[in-house]
PDB file of C-alpha atoms in Angstrom:
ATOM      1  CA  MET A   1       0.000   0.000   0.000  1.00 87.00           C
ATOM      2  CA  LYS A   2       2.906   2.325   0.777  1.00 93.00           C
ATOM      3  CA  PHE A   3       4.177   1.821  -2.774  1.00 94.00           C
ATOM      4  CA  LEU A   4       0.882   2.980  -4.317  1.00 93.00           C
ATOM      5  CA  THR A   5       0.681   5.958  -1.971  1.00 94.00           C
ATOM      6  CA  GLU A   6       4.201   7.000  -2.919  1.00 95.00           C
ATOM      7  CA  LEU A   7       3.585   6.360  -6.624  1.00 93.00           C
ATOM      8  CA  PHE A   8       0.425   8.471  -6.764  1.00 93.00           C
ATOM      9  CA  GLY A   9       2.148  11.162  -4.719  1.00 94.00           C
ATOM     10  CA  ASN A  10       5.010  11.296  -7.222  1.00 97.00           C
ATOM     11  CA  ARG A  11       4.400  14.399  -9.316  1.00 97.00           C
ATOM     12  CA  ILE A  12       6.868  13.306 -11.978  1.00 98.00           C
ATOM     13  CA  PHE A  13       4.960  10.065 -12.501  1.00 98.00           C
ATOM     14  CA  ILE A  14       1.626  11.915 -12.405  1.00 98.00           C
ATOM     15  CA  SER A  15       2.884  14.414 -15.024  1.00 98.00           C
ATOM     16  CA  ALA A  16       3.792  11.624 -17.448  1.00 98.00           C
ATOM     17  CA  ALA A  17       0.696   9.492 -16.775  1.00 97.00           C
ATOM     18  CA  LEU A  18      -1.671  12.449 -16.987  1.00 98.00           C
ATOM     19  CA  GLY A  19      -0.008  13.543 -20.230  1.00 97.00           C
ATOM     20  CA  TRP A  20      -0.759  10.120 -21.699  1.00 97.00           C
ATOM     21  CA  PHE A  21      -4.344  10.050 -20.380  1.00 97.00           C
ATOM     22  CA  VAL A  22      -5.301  13.550 -21.539  1.00 97.00           C
ATOM     23  CA  ALA A  23      -3.778  12.914 -24.981  1.00 96.00           C
ATOM     24  CA  GLN A  24      -5.724   9.649 -25.337  1.00 95.00           C
ATOM     25  CA  VAL A  25      -8.996  11.332 -24.362  1.00 95.00           C
ATOM     26  CA  LEU A  26      -8.343  14.220 -26.777  1.00 95.00           C
ATOM     27  CA  LYS A  27      -7.388  11.773 -29.520  1.00 92.00           C
ATOM     28  CA  THR A  28     -10.636   9.876 -29.020  1.00 93.00           C
ATOM     29  CA  LEU A  29     -12.721  13.067 -29.019  1.00 93.00           C
ATOM     30  CA  ILE A  30     -10.985  14.450 -32.123  1.00 91.00           C
ATOM     31  CA  HIS A  31     -11.465  11.142 -33.951  1.00 87.00           C
ATOM     32  CA  MET A  32     -15.118  11.094 -32.910  1.00 91.00           C
ATOM     33  CA  PHE A  33     -15.613  14.689 -34.094  1.00 92.00           C
ATOM     34  CA  ILE A  34     -14.061  13.955 -37.495  1.00 89.00           C
ATOM     35  CA  THR A  35     -15.618  10.538 -38.168  1.00 89.00           C
ATOM     36  CA  LYS A  36     -18.905  11.065 -36.264  1.00 91.00           C
ATOM     37  CA  GLN A  37     -18.434   7.719 -34.530  1.00 88.00           C
ATOM     38  CA  PHE A  38     -17.033   6.670 -31.152  1.00 88.00           C
ATOM     39  CA  VAL A  39     -14.209   4.147 -31.458  1.00 84.00           C
ATOM     40  CA  MET A  40     -13.125   2.843 -28.037  1.00 84.00           C
ATOM     41  CA  GLU A  41      -9.815   1.564 -29.466  1.00 81.00           C
ATOM     42  CA  ARG A  42      -8.696   5.204 -29.833  1.00 81.00           C
ATOM     43  CA  MET A  43      -8.571   5.414 -26.003  1.00 86.00           C
ATOM     44  CA  VAL A  44      -5.648   3.008 -25.919  1.00 84.00           C
ATOM     45  CA  GLY A  45      -4.458   2.864 -29.531  1.00 79.00           C
ATOM     46  CA  SER A  46      -1.435   4.564 -30.985  1.00 77.00           C
ATOM     47  CA  GLY A  47      -1.349   7.101 -33.802  1.00 78.00           C
ATOM     48  CA  GLY A  48      -3.588  10.113 -34.210  1.00 82.00           C
ATOM     49  CA  MET A  49      -3.777  13.654 -32.853  1.00 87.00           C
ATOM     50  CA  PRO A  50      -2.209  14.453 -30.425  1.00 93.00           C
ATOM     51  CA  SER A  51       0.606  11.976 -29.895  1.00 92.00           C
ATOM     52  CA  SER A  52       0.180  10.386 -26.475  1.00 92.00           C
ATOM     53  CA  HIS A  53       3.737   9.070 -26.687  1.00 92.00           C
ATOM     54  CA  SER A  54       5.019  12.639 -27.034  1.00 95.00           C
ATOM     55  CA  ALA A  55       2.738  13.913 -24.294  1.00 97.00           C
ATOM     56  CA  THR A  56       3.998  11.187 -21.958  1.00 97.00           C
ATOM     57  CA  VAL A  57       7.720  11.622 -22.518  1.00 98.00           C
ATOM     58  CA  CYS A  58       7.563  15.429 -22.671  1.00 98.00           C
ATOM     59  CA  GLY A  59       5.532  15.462 -19.470  1.00 98.00           C
ATOM     60  CA  LEU A  60       8.177  13.243 -17.909  1.00 98.00           C
ATOM     61  CA  ALA A  61      11.133  15.280 -19.179  1.00 98.00           C
ATOM     62  CA  THR A  62       9.570  18.597 -18.202  1.00 98.00           C
ATOM     63  CA  ALA A  63       8.702  17.421 -14.691  1.00 98.00           C
ATOM     64  CA  VAL A  64      12.201  15.979 -14.231  1.00 98.00           C
ATOM     65  CA  GLY A  65      13.729  19.228 -15.512  1.00 98.00           C
ATOM     66  CA  ILE A  66      11.642  21.277 -13.092  1.00 98.00           C
ATOM     67  CA  ARG A  67      12.495  19.004 -10.150  1.00 97.00           C
ATOM     68  CA  TYR A  68      16.201  18.321 -10.790  1.00 98.00           C
ATOM     69  CA  GLY A  69      17.272  21.094 -13.189  1.00 97.00           C
ATOM     70  CA  GLY A  70      18.418  21.135 -16.788  1.00 95.00           C
ATOM     71  CA  GLY A  71      21.988  20.189 -15.874  1.00 96.00           C
ATOM     72  CA  SER A  72      21.075  16.999 -14.017  1.00 97.00           C
ATOM     73  CA  TYR A  73      21.716  13.496 -15.287  1.00 97.00           C
ATOM     74  CA  GLU A  74      18.042  12.721 -14.553  1.00 97.00           C
ATOM     75  CA  PHE A  75      16.935  15.414 -16.995  1.00 98.00           C
ATOM     76  CA  ALA A  76      19.516  14.311 -19.576  1.00 98.00           C
ATOM     77  CA  MET A  77      18.137  10.759 -19.477  1.00 98.00           C
ATOM     78  CA  ALA A  78      14.508  11.903 -19.688  1.00 98.00           C
ATOM     79  CA  ALA A  79      15.249  14.352 -22.519  1.00 98.00           C
ATOM     80  CA  ILE A  80      17.127  11.747 -24.584  1.00 98.00           C
ATOM     81  CA  LEU A  81      14.286   9.265 -24.020  1.00 97.00           C
ATOM     82  CA  ALA A  82      11.801  11.906 -25.228  1.00 97.00           C
ATOM     83  CA  ILE A  83      13.857  12.619 -28.351  1.00 96.00           C
ATOM     84  CA  VAL A  84      14.156   8.918 -29.222  1.00 95.00           C
ATOM     85  CA  VAL A  85      10.447   8.226 -28.662  1.00 93.00           C
ATOM     86  CA  MET A  86       9.299  11.242 -30.705  1.00 92.00           C
ATOM     87  CA  HIS A  87      11.752  10.502 -33.518  1.00 90.00           C
ATOM     88  CA  ASP A  88      10.578   6.900 -33.626  1.00 87.00           C
ATOM     89  CA  ALA A  89       6.905   7.974 -33.686  1.00 84.00           C
ATOM     90  CA  MET A  90       7.523  10.135 -36.762  1.00 80.00           C
ATOM     91  CA  GLY A  91       9.914   7.730 -38.475  1.00 73.00           C
ATOM     92  CA  VAL A  92       9.695   3.975 -38.154  1.00 66.00           C
ATOM     93  CA  ARG A  93       6.169   3.819 -36.726  1.00 59.00           C
ATOM     94  CA  MET A  94       4.800   6.307 -39.272  1.00 63.00           C
ATOM     95  CA  GLU A  95       6.281   4.266 -42.110  1.00 66.00           C
ATOM     96  CA  THR A  96       4.811   1.100 -40.587  1.00 68.00           C
ATOM     97  CA  GLY A  97       1.361   2.722 -40.714  1.00 63.00           C
ATOM     98  CA  ARG A  98       1.851   3.680 -44.370  1.00 67.00           C
ATOM     99  CA  GLN A  99       2.887   0.126 -45.221  1.00 68.00           C
ATOM    100  CA  GLY A 100      -0.128  -1.222 -43.328  1.00 66.00           C
ATOM    101  CA  LYS A 101      -2.413   0.984 -45.414  1.00 69.00           C
ATOM    102  CA  VAL A 102      -0.891  -0.231 -48.707  1.00 70.00           C
ATOM    103  CA  LEU A 103      -1.070  -3.866 -47.618  1.00 71.00           C
ATOM    104  CA  ASN A 104      -4.703  -3.438 -46.541  1.00 66.00           C
ATOM    105  CA  GLU A 105      -5.493  -2.000 -49.982  1.00 72.00           C
ATOM    106  CA  MET A 106      -3.850  -5.073 -51.529  1.00 73.00           C
ATOM    107  CA  LEU A 107      -5.949  -7.343 -49.298  1.00 71.00           C
ATOM    108  CA  GLU A 108      -9.058  -5.500 -50.520  1.00 73.00           C
ATOM    109  CA  VAL A 109      -8.061  -6.182 -54.142  1.00 71.00           C
ATOM    110  CA  PHE A 110      -7.556  -9.879 -53.355  1.00 68.00           C
ATOM    111  CA  THR A 111     -10.941 -10.012 -51.598  1.00 68.00           C
ATOM    112  CA  ASN A 112     -12.608  -8.441 -54.651  1.00 72.00           C
ATOM    113  CA  MET A 113     -10.945 -11.115 -56.791  1.00 72.00           C
ATOM    114  CA  GLY A 114     -12.737 -13.773 -54.741  1.00 69.00           C
ATOM    115  CA  LYS A 115      -9.897 -14.778 -52.419  1.00 70.00           C
ATOM    116  CA  GLN A 116     -10.898 -15.589 -48.858  1.00 71.00           C
ATOM    117  CA  ILE A 117      -9.002 -13.236 -46.502  1.00 65.00           C
ATOM    118  CA  SER A 118      -9.556 -13.396 -42.754  1.00 65.00           C
ATOM    119  CA  ALA A 119     -10.529 -10.260 -40.845  1.00 58.00           C
ATOM    120  CA  GLU A 120      -7.399 -10.723 -38.701  1.00 59.00           C
ATOM    121  CA  ALA A 121      -5.227 -10.198 -41.785  1.00 57.00           C
ATOM    122  CA  ARG A 122      -5.988  -6.458 -41.809  1.00 61.00           C
ATOM    123  CA  LEU A 123      -3.110  -4.435 -40.400  1.00 55.00           C
ATOM    124  CA  LYS A 124      -3.277  -1.398 -38.131  1.00 58.00           C
ATOM    125  CA  GLU A 125      -2.894   1.832 -40.036  1.00 56.00           C
ATOM    126  CA  PHE A 126      -2.854   4.190 -37.023  1.00 59.00           C
ATOM    127  CA  VAL A 127       0.628   3.426 -35.780  1.00 59.00           C
ATOM    128  CA  GLY A 128       2.825   6.491 -36.151  1.00 68.00           C
ATOM    129  CA  HIS A 129       2.468  10.244 -36.088  1.00 76.00           C
ATOM    130  CA  THR A 130       2.927  13.251 -38.323  1.00 85.00           C
ATOM    131  CA  PRO A 131       5.302  15.965 -37.095  1.00 87.00           C
ATOM    132  CA  LEU A 132       2.271  18.126 -36.169  1.00 91.00           C
ATOM    133  CA  GLN A 133       0.763  15.330 -34.042  1.00 91.00           C
ATOM    134  CA  VAL A 134       4.097  14.874 -32.256  1.00 93.00           C
ATOM    135  CA  LEU A 135       4.461  18.623 -31.709  1.00 95.00           C
ATOM    136  CA  MET A 136       0.942  18.938 -30.279  1.00 95.00           C
ATOM    137  CA  GLY A 137       1.553  15.973 -27.969  1.00 96.00           C
ATOM    138  CA  ALA A 138       4.846  17.507 -26.824  1.00 97.00           C
ATOM    139  CA  ILE A 139       3.212  20.864 -26.071  1.00 97.00           C
ATOM    140  CA  LEU A 140       0.375  19.122 -24.218  1.00 98.00           C
ATOM    141  CA  GLY A 141       2.826  17.116 -22.087  1.00 98.00           C
ATOM    142  CA  ILE A 142       4.889  20.200 -21.249  1.00 98.00           C
ATOM    143  CA  ILE A 143       1.810  22.200 -20.221  1.00 98.00           C
ATOM    144  CA  ILE A 144       0.481  19.360 -18.057  1.00 98.00           C
ATOM    145  CA  ALA A 145       3.850  18.911 -16.317  1.00 98.00           C
ATOM    146  CA  VAL A 146       4.173  22.624 -15.603  1.00 98.00           C
ATOM    147  CA  ILE A 147       0.686  22.624 -14.065  1.00 98.00           C
ATOM    148  CA  VAL A 148       1.219  19.427 -12.045  1.00 98.00           C
ATOM    149  CA  MET A 149       4.639  20.527 -10.764  1.00 97.00           C
ATOM    150  CA  SER A 150       3.341  23.972  -9.739  1.00 96.00           C
ATOM    151  CA  VAL A 151       0.568  22.718  -7.412  1.00 89.00           C
TER     152      VAL A 151
END
């Protein structure tokens, strides 16, 4: 019980976790506004606006920077982690989503040709992020950390 009390009293952890949660809720609401349908998977899925990965790591890095200072090894580790995660979201994971979309289009062609394709064969297309989605997630995470660390 002491562990949970300490964990939920840890403002650095709360900054990162709240960054993720708020980004996921916003992502779900934005998706619902655009598509006019509620998709529960958006609450936990990756990809979309804003990037919850960016919000999480920027919330973490900002909170660590506020607590330990920009010259600390703790901040250096958190900042490098944030850079790697955001770069990956825009690079490898974004390309994976593009490839998933092309492969799904190919599966559609095969289905139209009469081939039996299972529903499980469809690949996720919301995997990575555009630079704007990453930027918005980063800004969201920074704002949340500043608020959490100031109370």
